Coordinates of C-alpha atoms in Angstrom, one line a residue:
Chain T
M957 CA 42.6 -24.9 8.5
A958 CA 38.8 -24.4 7.1
A959 CA 36.3 -22.7 9.3
D960 CA 33.5 -24.6 10.9
V961 CA 30.3 -23.9 8.9
I962 CA 26.8 -23.7 10.3
H963 CA 24.4 -24.2 7.6
L964 CA 20.8 -22.6 8.3
D965 CA 17.7 -23.1 6.1
A966 CA 15.2 -20.2 7.1
R967 CA 13.2 -20.3 3.4
G968 CA 9.7 -21.2 3.6
L969 CA 9.2 -19.1 6.8
E970 CA 7.1 -15.9 7.0
P971 CA 9.1 -12.8 8.2
P972 CA 10.4 -12.0 10.6
Q973 CA 10.8 -15.7 11.4
P974 CA 14.0 -16.1 9.2
M975 CA 15.4 -13.3 11.0
I976 CA 14.7 -14.8 14.3
R977 CA 16.4 -18.1 13.5
I978 CA 19.4 -16.3 12.0
V979 CA 20.1 -14.1 15.2
E980 CA 19.3 -17.0 17.5
A981 CA 21.6 -19.3 15.8
L982 CA 24.0 -16.3 15.9
E983 CA 23.8 -16.0 19.6
A984 CA 25.6 -19.8 19.5
L985 CA 27.9 -19.2 16.7
P986 CA 31.5 -20.5 17.8
A987 CA 34.6 -18.3 17.7
G988 CA 36.0 -18.7 14.2
A989 CA 32.9 -20.1 12.6
E990 CA 30.9 -19.0 9.9
L991 CA 27.2 -19.1 9.6
H992 CA 25.8 -19.6 6.2
A993 CA 21.7 -19.0 6.2
R994 CA 19.3 -19.2 3.4
T995 CA 16.6 -17.2 2.9
D996 CA 13.9 -16.5 0.4
R997 CA 14.2 -12.7 0.3
N998 CA 17.4 -10.4 0.7
P999 CA 17.3 -10.2 4.7
V1000 CA 17.5 -6.4 4.7
H1001 CA 16.1 -5.8 8.2
L1002 CA 19.1 -8.3 9.5
H1003 CA 22.2 -6.3 8.3
P1004 CA 21.8 -3.2 10.8
F1005 CA 21.6 -5.8 13.7
L1006 CA 24.6 -7.7 12.6
A1007 CA 26.8 -4.6 12.8
E1008 CA 25.3 -3.9 16.2
R1009 CA 26.1 -7.3 17.6
G1010 CA 29.6 -7.4 16.3
F1011 CA 29.2 -9.6 13.0
L1012 CA 30.0 -8.8 9.5
G1013 CA 27.7 -10.3 7.0
N1014 CA 27.0 -10.3 3.2
S1015 CA 23.8 -11.4 1.3
T1016 CA 24.1 -12.6 -2.2
A1017 CA 21.7 -14.5 -4.5
A1018 CA 22.1 -18.1 -3.9
P1019 CA 25.1 -19.0 -6.0
D1020 CA 23.9 -22.7 -6.7
H1021 CA 20.9 -22.5 -8.9
E1022 CA 18.8 -22.9 -5.9
Y1023 CA 16.1 -20.0 -4.9
G1024 CA 16.6 -17.3 -2.5
F1025 CA 19.6 -15.6 -1.0
L1026 CA 22.8 -16.9 0.8
T1027 CA 23.9 -14.8 3.7
I1028 CA 27.5 -15.7 5.2
I1029 CA 27.9 -14.0 8.7
R1030 CA 31.2 -14.1 10.7
R1031 CA 32.3 -12.6 14.2
A1032 CA 34.0 -9.1 13.5
G1033 CA 37.2 -8.9 14.2
Chain D
M648 CA 31.9 -27.8 2.5
N649 CA 28.3 -29.3 2.0
T650 CA 25.3 -27.4 0.7
A651 CA 22.9 -27.0 3.3
S652 CA 19.4 -28.2 2.0
S653 CA 17.8 -29.9 -0.8
P654 CA 18.1 -28.2 -4.0
S655 CA 15.0 -26.7 -6.0
S656 CA 14.1 -26.0 -9.4
V657 CA 12.1 -23.0 -8.9
A658 CA 13.7 -20.2 -10.9
R659 CA 14.9 -17.0 -9.3
A660 CA 13.6 -13.7 -10.9
D661 CA 15.5 -11.5 -8.9
A662 CA 18.8 -10.3 -10.4
P663 CA 21.8 -11.2 -8.5
R664 CA 22.5 -8.5 -6.0
S665 CA 24.7 -8.4 -2.9
S666 CA 24.4 -6.4 0.4
G667 CA 25.9 -6.7 3.5
S668 CA 26.9 -5.0 7.2
A669 CA 30.4 -4.9 6.0
G670 CA 29.2 -2.8 3.0
P671 CA 28.3 0.9 2.6
R672 CA 24.7 0.7 3.9
L673 CA 25.9 -0.3 7.4
D674 CA 22.6 1.2 8.9
G675 CA 20.5 -0.5 6.3
P676 CA 17.5 0.9 4.2
V677 CA 15.0 0.2 6.9
P678 CA 13.0 3.4 8.0
D679 CA 12.0 4.2 11.2
V680 CA 8.8 1.8 11.6
T681 CA 7.0 5.0 13.3
L682 CA 7.0 6.8 10.2
P683 CA 4.6 4.5 8.4
L684 CA 2.8 3.5 11.5
R685 CA 1.5 7.2 12.0
F686 CA 0.3 7.3 8.3
V687 CA -1.3 4.3 8.9
L688 CA -3.1 5.1 12.1
F689 CA -4.5 8.4 10.4
G690 CA -5.8 6.0 7.6
I691 CA -7.7 3.9 9.8
F692 CA -9.0 6.9 12.0
S693 CA -10.1 8.4 8.3
L694 CA -12.2 5.2 7.6
V695 CA -13.8 5.2 11.0
S696 CA -14.8 8.7 10.6
G697 CA -16.2 8.0 6.8
I698 CA -18.2 4.9 8.0
V699 CA -19.5 6.9 10.8
M700 CA -20.3 9.6 8.4
L701 CA -22.3 7.3 6.2
V702 CA -24.2 5.5 9.2
A703 CA -25.2 9.0 10.4
R704 CA -26.4 10.0 6.6
P705 CA -27.4 7.0 5.0
D706 CA -29.7 9.3 3.0
L707 CA -26.6 10.5 1.1
L708 CA -26.0 7.2 -0.8
A709 CA -29.8 7.1 -1.4
A710 CA -29.8 10.0 -3.9
Y711 CA -27.3 11.3 -7.0
H712 CA -23.8 11.3 -5.7
Y713 CA -23.0 15.2 -7.0
N714 CA -23.8 16.8 -3.6
Q715 CA -21.3 18.5 -1.5
H716 CA -21.7 15.9 1.5
I717 CA -20.9 12.8 -0.6
V718 CA -17.9 14.5 -2.0
A719 CA -16.8 15.4 1.5
I720 CA -17.1 11.6 2.5
T721 CA -15.5 10.3 -0.7
H722 CA -12.4 12.6 0.2
V723 CA -12.3 11.2 3.7
F724 CA -12.0 7.9 2.4
V725 CA -9.8 8.6 -0.8
L726 CA -7.3 11.4 0.9
G727 CA -7.8 10.4 4.6
F728 CA -7.7 6.5 4.3
L729 CA -6.2 5.3 1.0
L730 CA -3.7 8.0 0.5
S731 CA -2.6 8.0 4.0
I732 CA -1.9 4.2 4.0
V733 CA -0.7 4.3 0.4
S734 CA 2.0 6.7 1.7
G735 CA 3.0 4.9 5.0
A736 CA 3.2 1.7 2.8
M737 CA 5.5 3.4 0.3
Y738 CA 7.6 5.0 3.0
Q739 CA 8.1 1.5 4.4
L740 CA 8.2 -0.5 1.3
V741 CA 10.2 1.5 -1.1
P742 CA 13.6 1.3 0.5
I743 CA 13.2 -2.3 1.4
V744 CA 12.1 -2.9 -2.4
L745 CA 15.1 -1.0 -3.9
E746 CA 17.5 -1.9 -1.0
T747 CA 18.7 1.7 -0.3
P748 CA 17.6 4.0 2.4
L749 CA 14.7 6.6 2.1
H750 CA 15.9 9.7 0.6
S751 CA 14.9 11.8 3.6
E752 CA 12.9 10.5 6.9
R753 CA 12.5 14.2 8.0
L754 CA 10.7 15.3 4.6
A755 CA 8.5 12.5 5.0
R756 CA 7.6 13.6 8.6
W757 CA 6.6 17.0 7.3
H758 CA 4.6 15.3 4.9
F759 CA 2.6 13.8 7.5
V760 CA 2.0 17.0 9.4
V761 CA 1.0 18.8 6.0
H762 CA -1.1 15.8 5.0
V763 CA -3.1 15.6 8.2
V764 CA -3.9 19.3 8.2
S765 CA -4.6 19.5 4.5
V766 CA -6.9 16.7 4.4
T767 CA -9.0 17.4 7.6
G768 CA -9.3 21.3 6.4
M769 CA -10.3 19.9 3.0
V770 CA -13.0 17.6 4.2
A771 CA -14.6 20.3 6.4
M772 CA -14.3 23.0 3.5
F773 CA -16.2 20.4 1.3
W774 CA -18.9 19.8 3.9
V775 CA -19.4 23.6 4.1
W776 CA -18.9 24.1 0.4
N777 CA -16.3 26.7 0.7
M778 CA -14.5 26.5 -2.5
K779 CA -11.7 29.3 -1.6
Q780 CA -10.6 27.6 1.6
L781 CA -10.7 24.3 -0.5
G782 CA -8.5 25.7 -2.6
H783 CA -6.2 26.6 0.2
F784 CA -6.1 23.3 1.9
G785 CA -6.0 21.6 -1.3
S786 CA -2.7 23.9 -2.1
G787 CA -1.7 22.1 1.4
L788 CA -2.3 18.8 -0.1
A789 CA -0.5 19.5 -3.2
L790 CA 2.5 20.4 -1.1
G791 CA 2.4 17.4 0.9
A792 CA 2.1 15.3 -2.2
A793 CA 5.1 17.3 -3.8
L794 CA 7.0 16.4 -0.9
F795 CA 6.2 12.8 -0.8
S796 CA 6.8 12.4 -4.6
W797 CA 10.5 14.2 -4.4
N798 CA 11.5 12.0 -1.5
I799 CA 10.3 8.7 -3.4
I800 CA 11.7 9.8 -6.8
R801 CA 15.2 10.7 -5.1
T802 CA 15.1 7.4 -3.6
L803 CA 14.2 5.8 -6.9
L804 CA 17.0 7.6 -8.6
R805 CA 19.5 5.9 -6.4
V806 CA 19.0 2.7 -8.0
R807 CA 20.1 1.9 -11.3
G808 CA 17.6 0.2 -13.9
W809 CA 14.1 -0.3 -13.7
T810 CA 12.1 -3.1 -12.5
V811 CA 8.1 -3.8 -12.5
V812 CA 7.6 -2.5 -9.0
S813 CA 9.8 0.9 -9.6
F814 CA 7.9 1.4 -12.7
G815 CA 4.8 0.8 -11.3
I816 CA 5.7 3.3 -8.1
A817 CA 6.6 6.0 -10.8
S818 CA 3.5 5.7 -12.7
V819 CA 1.5 6.1 -9.4
L820 CA 3.4 9.2 -8.7
F821 CA 2.8 10.5 -12.0
W822 CA -1.0 10.1 -11.7
L823 CA -0.7 11.3 -8.3
G824 CA 0.5 14.8 -9.4
S825 CA -2.2 14.6 -12.2
V826 CA -5.1 14.3 -9.9
V827 CA -4.1 16.6 -7.5
I828 CA -3.4 19.4 -10.2
A829 CA -6.9 18.2 -11.6
G830 CA -8.4 18.7 -8.2
L831 CA -7.0 22.1 -7.5
A832 CA -8.2 23.0 -11.2
L833 CA -11.9 21.9 -10.1
A834 CA -11.7 23.8 -7.0
A835 CA -10.5 27.0 -8.8
A836 CA -13.1 26.5 -11.4
K837 CA -15.9 26.9 -8.9
S838 CA -14.5 29.6 -7.0
T839 CA -15.1 33.6 -8.1
Y840 CA -12.3 36.1 -7.8
E841 CA -12.7 39.8 -7.0
L842 CA -9.5 41.9 -7.6
N843 CA -9.3 45.8 -7.3
E844 CA -7.0 46.3 -9.8
S845 CA -7.1 50.2 -9.6
S846 CA -5.4 50.1 -6.2
G847 CA -2.0 48.8 -6.5
V848 CA -2.0 45.0 -7.0
N849 CA 0.8 42.9 -6.1
P850 CA 2.3 41.4 -9.3
L851 CA 2.4 37.8 -8.0
L852 CA -1.0 38.0 -6.6
A853 CA -2.2 39.2 -10.0
A854 CA -0.6 36.5 -11.8
T855 CA -2.0 33.8 -9.4
L856 CA -5.5 35.0 -9.7
N857 CA -5.0 35.4 -13.7
G858 CA -3.8 31.6 -13.8
L859 CA -7.2 30.7 -11.5
R860 CA -9.3 32.7 -14.0
A861 CA -7.6 30.7 -16.9
A862 CA -8.2 27.4 -15.2
Q863 CA -11.7 28.3 -14.8
S864 CA -12.3 29.5 -18.4
F865 CA -10.7 26.4 -19.7
L866 CA -12.7 23.9 -17.4
A867 CA -15.9 25.8 -18.5
R868 CA -15.6 23.9 -21.7
F869 CA -16.5 20.7 -20.3
E870 CA -19.4 19.5 -18.2
P871 CA -19.2 19.8 -14.9
L872 CA -20.1 16.3 -14.3
A873 CA -17.8 14.6 -16.7
V874 CA -15.0 17.2 -15.2
M875 CA -15.6 15.3 -11.9
H876 CA -16.0 11.8 -13.1
S877 CA -12.7 12.3 -15.1
H878 CA -10.6 13.5 -12.0
A879 CA -12.1 10.7 -9.8
H880 CA -10.9 8.1 -12.7
L881 CA -7.2 9.5 -12.2
G882 CA -7.5 8.9 -8.7
V883 CA -9.0 5.7 -8.2
L884 CA -7.6 3.9 -11.5
G885 CA -4.5 5.8 -11.9
V886 CA -3.2 6.2 -8.4
F887 CA -5.0 3.3 -6.0
I888 CA -5.6 0.3 -8.3
L889 CA -2.2 1.1 -9.9
V890 CA -0.6 1.0 -6.5
T891 CA -2.4 -2.2 -5.8
C892 CA -1.3 -4.0 -8.7
T893 CA 2.1 -2.3 -8.1
I894 CA 2.3 -3.5 -4.4
A895 CA 0.8 -6.9 -5.1
Y896 CA 3.6 -7.8 -7.2
R897 CA 6.0 -7.3 -4.6
L898 CA 4.1 -8.6 -1.3
V899 CA 2.0 -11.4 -2.9
P900 CA 5.1 -13.5 -3.4
M901 CA 7.0 -12.3 -0.3
F902 CA 4.0 -13.5 2.0
V903 CA 3.1 -16.4 -0.2
I904 CA 6.6 -17.4 -0.8
G905 CA 6.6 -17.4 -4.4
E906 CA 8.2 -15.4 -7.5
M907 CA 6.8 -13.5 -9.9
Q908 CA 5.7 -16.1 -13.2
N909 CA 5.9 -13.7 -16.2
P910 CA 7.7 -10.5 -15.8
R911 CA 6.8 -9.7 -19.4
R912 CA 3.0 -10.0 -18.6
A913 CA 3.5 -7.8 -15.5
W914 CA 5.3 -5.0 -17.6
T915 CA 2.5 -5.2 -20.0
S916 CA 0.0 -5.2 -17.5
L917 CA 1.1 -1.8 -15.9
W918 CA 1.8 -0.3 -19.4
L919 CA -1.8 -1.1 -20.4
I920 CA -3.3 0.3 -17.0
N921 CA -1.2 3.5 -17.5
A922 CA -2.5 4.0 -21.0
G923 CA -6.0 3.0 -19.8
T924 CA -6.0 5.7 -17.3
A925 CA -4.9 8.2 -19.8
A926 CA -7.3 7.2 -22.0
T927 CA -10.2 6.8 -19.8
F928 CA -9.6 10.5 -18.3
L929 CA -9.5 12.0 -21.7
A930 CA -12.7 9.7 -22.8
V931 CA -14.6 10.7 -19.5
L932 CA -13.9 14.4 -19.8
N933 CA -14.8 15.0 -23.5
Q934 CA -17.8 12.7 -22.8
S935 CA -16.5 10.8 -26.0
P936 CA -18.1 7.6 -27.7
L937 CA -14.8 6.2 -27.6
K938 CA -15.3 5.5 -23.8
P939 CA -15.5 1.5 -24.1
V940 CA -12.2 1.5 -26.0
A941 CA -10.6 3.4 -23.1
G942 CA -12.2 0.8 -20.5
L943 CA -11.2 -2.0 -22.8
I944 CA -7.6 -0.9 -22.4
S945 CA -7.6 -0.7 -19.0
A946 CA -9.8 -3.8 -18.8
S947 CA -7.2 -5.8 -20.5
G948 CA -4.2 -4.5 -18.1
L949 CA -5.9 -5.6 -15.2
L950 CA -6.8 -9.0 -17.0
L951 CA -3.3 -9.4 -17.4
Y952 CA -2.4 -8.4 -13.5
G953 CA -5.2 -10.9 -12.4
L954 CA -3.6 -13.5 -14.8
E955 CA -0.2 -12.9 -13.2
L956 CA -1.4 -13.0 -9.8
H957 CA -3.4 -16.2 -10.1
A958 CA -0.2 -17.6 -11.8
I959 CA 1.8 -16.6 -8.5
I960 CA -0.7 -17.8 -6.2
R961 CA -0.9 -21.2 -8.1
N962 CA 3.1 -21.8 -7.8
R963 CA 3.5 -20.4 -4.3
R964 CA 5.6 -22.7 -2.0
R965 CA 3.5 -22.0 0.9
K966 CA 0.5 -24.1 0.8
T967 CA -1.6 -22.4 3.5
L968 CA -3.2 -18.8 2.5
D969 CA -3.6 -16.8 5.7
W970 CA -6.4 -14.6 6.1
G971 CA -5.0 -11.3 5.3
I972 CA -3.8 -12.6 1.8
R973 CA -7.6 -14.0 1.4
M974 CA -9.0 -10.8 2.1
F975 CA -6.7 -9.3 -0.3
L976 CA -7.5 -11.9 -3.2
T977 CA -11.3 -11.4 -2.5
S978 CA -10.7 -7.6 -3.0
Q979 CA -8.9 -8.5 -6.3
S980 CA -11.9 -10.8 -7.4
L981 CA -14.2 -7.8 -6.7
L982 CA -11.8 -5.7 -9.1
G983 CA -13.6 -8.2 -12.1
V984 CA -16.7 -7.1 -10.9
L985 CA -15.8 -3.4 -10.9
V986 CA -14.3 -3.7 -14.4
L987 CA -17.6 -5.3 -15.8
L988 CA -19.5 -2.5 -14.1
G989 CA -17.4 0.2 -15.7
L990 CA -17.6 -1.2 -19.2
G991 CA -21.5 -1.3 -18.8
L992 CA -21.5 2.3 -17.6
S993 CA -19.0 3.5 -20.5
R994 CA -21.6 2.4 -23.1
P995 CA -22.4 5.6 -25.1
G996 CA -25.9 7.2 -24.6
I997 CA -27.0 5.9 -21.3
P998 CA -29.5 8.3 -20.0
L999 CA -29.0 9.6 -16.5
T1000 CA -31.8 8.2 -15.0
P1001 CA -32.4 7.8 -11.1
F1002 CA -31.2 4.0 -11.4
S1003 CA -28.4 4.8 -13.7
G1004 CA -27.3 7.4 -11.2
Q1005 CA -27.3 4.8 -8.3
L1006 CA -25.3 2.5 -10.6
E1007 CA -22.6 5.3 -10.7
T1008 CA -22.6 5.5 -7.1
T1009 CA -22.2 1.7 -6.6
Y1010 CA -19.2 1.7 -9.2
G1011 CA -17.6 4.4 -7.2
F1012 CA -18.4 2.7 -3.3
L1013 CA -17.2 -0.7 -4.7
A1014 CA -14.0 0.9 -6.3
I1015 CA -13.0 2.6 -3.2
L1016 CA -14.5 0.4 -0.1
G1017 CA -14.8 -2.9 -2.0
V1018 CA -11.4 -3.1 -4.1
A1019 CA -9.2 -0.9 -2.6
G1020 CA -10.4 -0.9 1.0
L1021 CA -10.7 -4.4 1.2
A1022 CA -7.4 -4.9 -0.1
I1023 CA -5.9 -2.5 2.4
L1024 CA -7.7 -3.9 5.1
G1025 CA -6.2 -7.6 4.5
M1026 CA -2.6 -6.1 3.7
L1027 CA -2.7 -4.2 6.8
Y1028 CA -3.1 -7.5 8.7
K1029 CA 0.5 -8.3 7.4
I1030 CA 1.8 -4.9 7.4
V1031 CA 0.8 -3.3 11.1
P1032 CA 1.8 -6.5 13.2
F1033 CA 5.2 -6.5 11.5
L1034 CA 5.9 -2.9 11.9
V1035 CA 5.0 -3.2 15.6
W1036 CA 6.8 -6.4 16.2
F1037 CA 9.8 -4.9 14.7
A1038 CA 9.5 -1.9 16.8
A1039 CA 8.8 -3.8 20.1
Y1040 CA 11.1 -7.0 19.8
S1041 CA 13.7 -6.9 17.1
R1042 CA 16.4 -5.6 20.0
Q1043 CA 15.3 -8.7 21.9
I1044 CA 15.7 -11.5 19.2
G1045 CA 18.0 -14.1 20.5
R1046 CA 17.8 -12.8 23.9
T1047 CA 14.2 -13.7 24.9
R1048 CA 11.4 -15.6 23.1
T1049 CA 9.0 -13.2 21.1
P1050 CA 5.7 -13.6 19.9
A1051 CA 4.8 -14.9 16.5
L1052 CA 2.9 -12.4 14.1
H1053 CA -0.2 -14.2 13.9
E1054 CA -0.1 -14.3 18.0
M1055 CA -0.5 -10.4 18.2
Y1056 CA -4.2 -10.6 17.3
S1057 CA -7.1 -12.6 17.2
T1058 CA -7.5 -14.6 14.0
R1059 CA -11.2 -15.2 14.9
L1060 CA -11.9 -11.6 15.0
Q1061 CA -10.2 -11.2 11.7
I1062 CA -12.4 -13.6 9.9
L1063 CA -15.6 -12.1 11.6
G1064 CA -14.3 -8.7 10.3
G1065 CA -13.5 -9.8 6.9
G1066 CA -16.9 -11.6 6.7
S1067 CA -18.9 -8.7 8.1
W1068 CA -17.0 -6.3 5.5
L1069 CA -18.3 -8.4 2.7
A1070 CA -21.8 -8.7 4.1
G1071 CA -21.5 -4.9 5.0
L1072 CA -20.8 -4.0 1.2
A1073 CA -23.3 -6.3 -0.3
V1074 CA -26.0 -4.9 1.8
T1075 CA -25.0 -1.3 1.4
I1076 CA -24.8 -1.7 -2.6
A1077 CA -28.3 -3.3 -2.5
G1078 CA -29.1 -0.1 -0.5
I1079 CA -27.7 2.1 -3.1
L1080 CA -29.4 0.7 -5.9
A1081 CA -32.7 0.6 -4.5
S1082 CA -32.1 4.2 -3.1
H1083 CA -33.1 2.8 0.2
P1084 CA -31.7 4.4 3.3
A1085 CA -32.7 2.2 6.1
C1086 CA -30.9 -0.7 4.0
I1087 CA -28.0 1.6 3.4
R1088 CA -28.0 2.1 7.0
A1089 CA -27.8 -1.7 7.6
G1090 CA -25.1 -2.2 5.5
T1091 CA -23.3 0.8 6.9
L1092 CA -23.6 -1.0 10.2
L1093 CA -22.1 -4.2 9.2
L1094 CA -19.2 -2.1 7.8
A1095 CA -19.0 -0.5 11.0
A1096 CA -19.0 -3.8 13.1
S1097 CA -16.1 -5.0 10.8
L1098 CA -14.3 -2.0 11.8
V1099 CA -14.8 -2.6 15.5
T1100 CA -12.9 -6.1 15.1
F1101 CA -10.5 -4.5 13.1
A1102 CA -10.0 -1.6 15.7
F1103 CA -9.9 -4.3 18.5
N1104 CA -7.2 -6.3 16.7
I1105 CA -5.3 -3.2 15.7
A1106 CA -5.3 -2.1 19.5
R1107 CA -4.5 -5.3 20.5
I1108 CA -1.3 -5.4 18.2
L1109 CA -0.3 -1.8 19.5
G1110 CA -0.4 -3.3 22.8
H1111 CA 2.8 -4.9 22.1
L1112 CA 4.3 -1.3 22.1
V1113 CA 3.3 -0.7 25.7
H1114 CA 3.4 -4.3 27.2
P1115 CA 5.8 -6.4 25.3
Q1116 CA 5.1 -10.2 26.0
L1117 CA 8.5 -11.4 26.5
Q1118 CA 9.3 -15.0 27.9
P1119 CA 12.4 -16.8 28.8
I1120 CA 14.1 -18.2 25.7
A1121 CA 13.9 -22.1 25.5
P1122 CA 17.1 -24.2 26.2
R1123 CA 18.9 -24.8 23.0
V1124 CA 18.6 -28.3 21.6
P1125 CA 21.6 -29.7 19.6
A1126 CA 21.3 -29.1 15.7
S1127 CA 20.4 -32.8 14.3
G1128 CA 18.2 -33.1 11.5
G1129 CA 16.8 -29.6 11.8
P1130 CA 17.7 -26.6 10.1
L1131 CA 20.9 -26.3 11.6
R1132 CA 23.7 -28.3 10.2
T1133 CA 27.6 -28.0 10.9
T1134 CA 30.4 -28.7 8.0
T1135 CA 34.0 -28.1 8.3

């Protein structure tokens, strides 16, 4: 069965608002679900916090001809 | 699975890259924020010191600039203010831009110590015109610049391929090395050397002295004013203006939510500014009639930069421009005035009269405090709140409500400060052109007033490190119609 996916569009926001929105969304992320977050830039400040708070994340350039980056995050373990 | 939001037709200039917490860069590329912050704070301290010196001695700007005190104050601004902040900004931005950690934060911390001691010593030695000790402190500055360049170059080499920004940074490092060497040669040329060769001399010391004498005799071929002016152009054009253009290509799209519009134009602009810096240095040094040609090469690079910046702003996705960006863009429009003045002064055969001498002083003043200074003040309103916010609040995200960046300082004071800075520039320049000390004092007092507003805002921002303003987080509202959507 496919995992629940929460989509978050954090584009158009000035740093650090995208990071705040993403981390706040992660606080409520159900077990087994994934957060798919869109940002204008590669969220380089985010990744140390993901590791620290027990999440795994991967950022890539948006794959669907949209601008920005897509970061897929799930709980570790 | 659905896609998240409405599509956009805006093209993406960045090459597709991937990074993640599951990858090899678990700690992330972000350096300790106190590292850039300490350079920034020393830079602000130097700016305040330089303005206070000008308020105390307005007569210095009312006379021709080739005197020890103006040279000392100029180095307060270019080394203490501009180079410190450029160094701090590079340590913060280069790892983020290249998405790789800084080669060594420890080296950067040593750079800070060496830089502060050397700049302070250099300014004091310029003031009392002690060329021997100036050379010693200047060697310290060169050591700091070498540590900085080594650190940034090693970081650049971690990334394959060149972007406009990494090319710009490498160019700035090249010109930084060049201007430091030129400055040391200048100090060597103005020193005297005595060596008792009859009583056994250390070979290393003898070789050093022979090298210094060789530099002295080489520079004796050139006119002293031309040597100083060529050194100044290397620093201002090759380092400070080039770094402004380079950083703008990265930061302006980030802050206005936009993209570089024409990478080829951006590349060409940086190549032309590099070529213009080399040509201007040689033409000024040799008092060549080709100075206008060198100026036109630089001007064409800066024109392309201006066109690209305009295109980025015109195609931005965030419609409102905040005051930090407005201050930066104002400084870049002053760059146009500076270029016209520089081209005018490059005409061959202009006699050195009291007025043409004051025009030269205006040119330098506008470059340092008008273009580079205002650009940095504008960008500091973007960079310092972020650094402090990150240090004070990043661990609290999702647990408490943290302030927005614009809530960390007074926008009203920021506008007042920007306005009084521009008024101060205009009044001081009028005083310089008229060789009128009272007018210069009035102008520098306006600049000082601007710095008071700036210092108040910076203190308010830094206060968040001591007294973080944390509030309970608002109850979570179920996502419906907002940025959060759920699919299976």
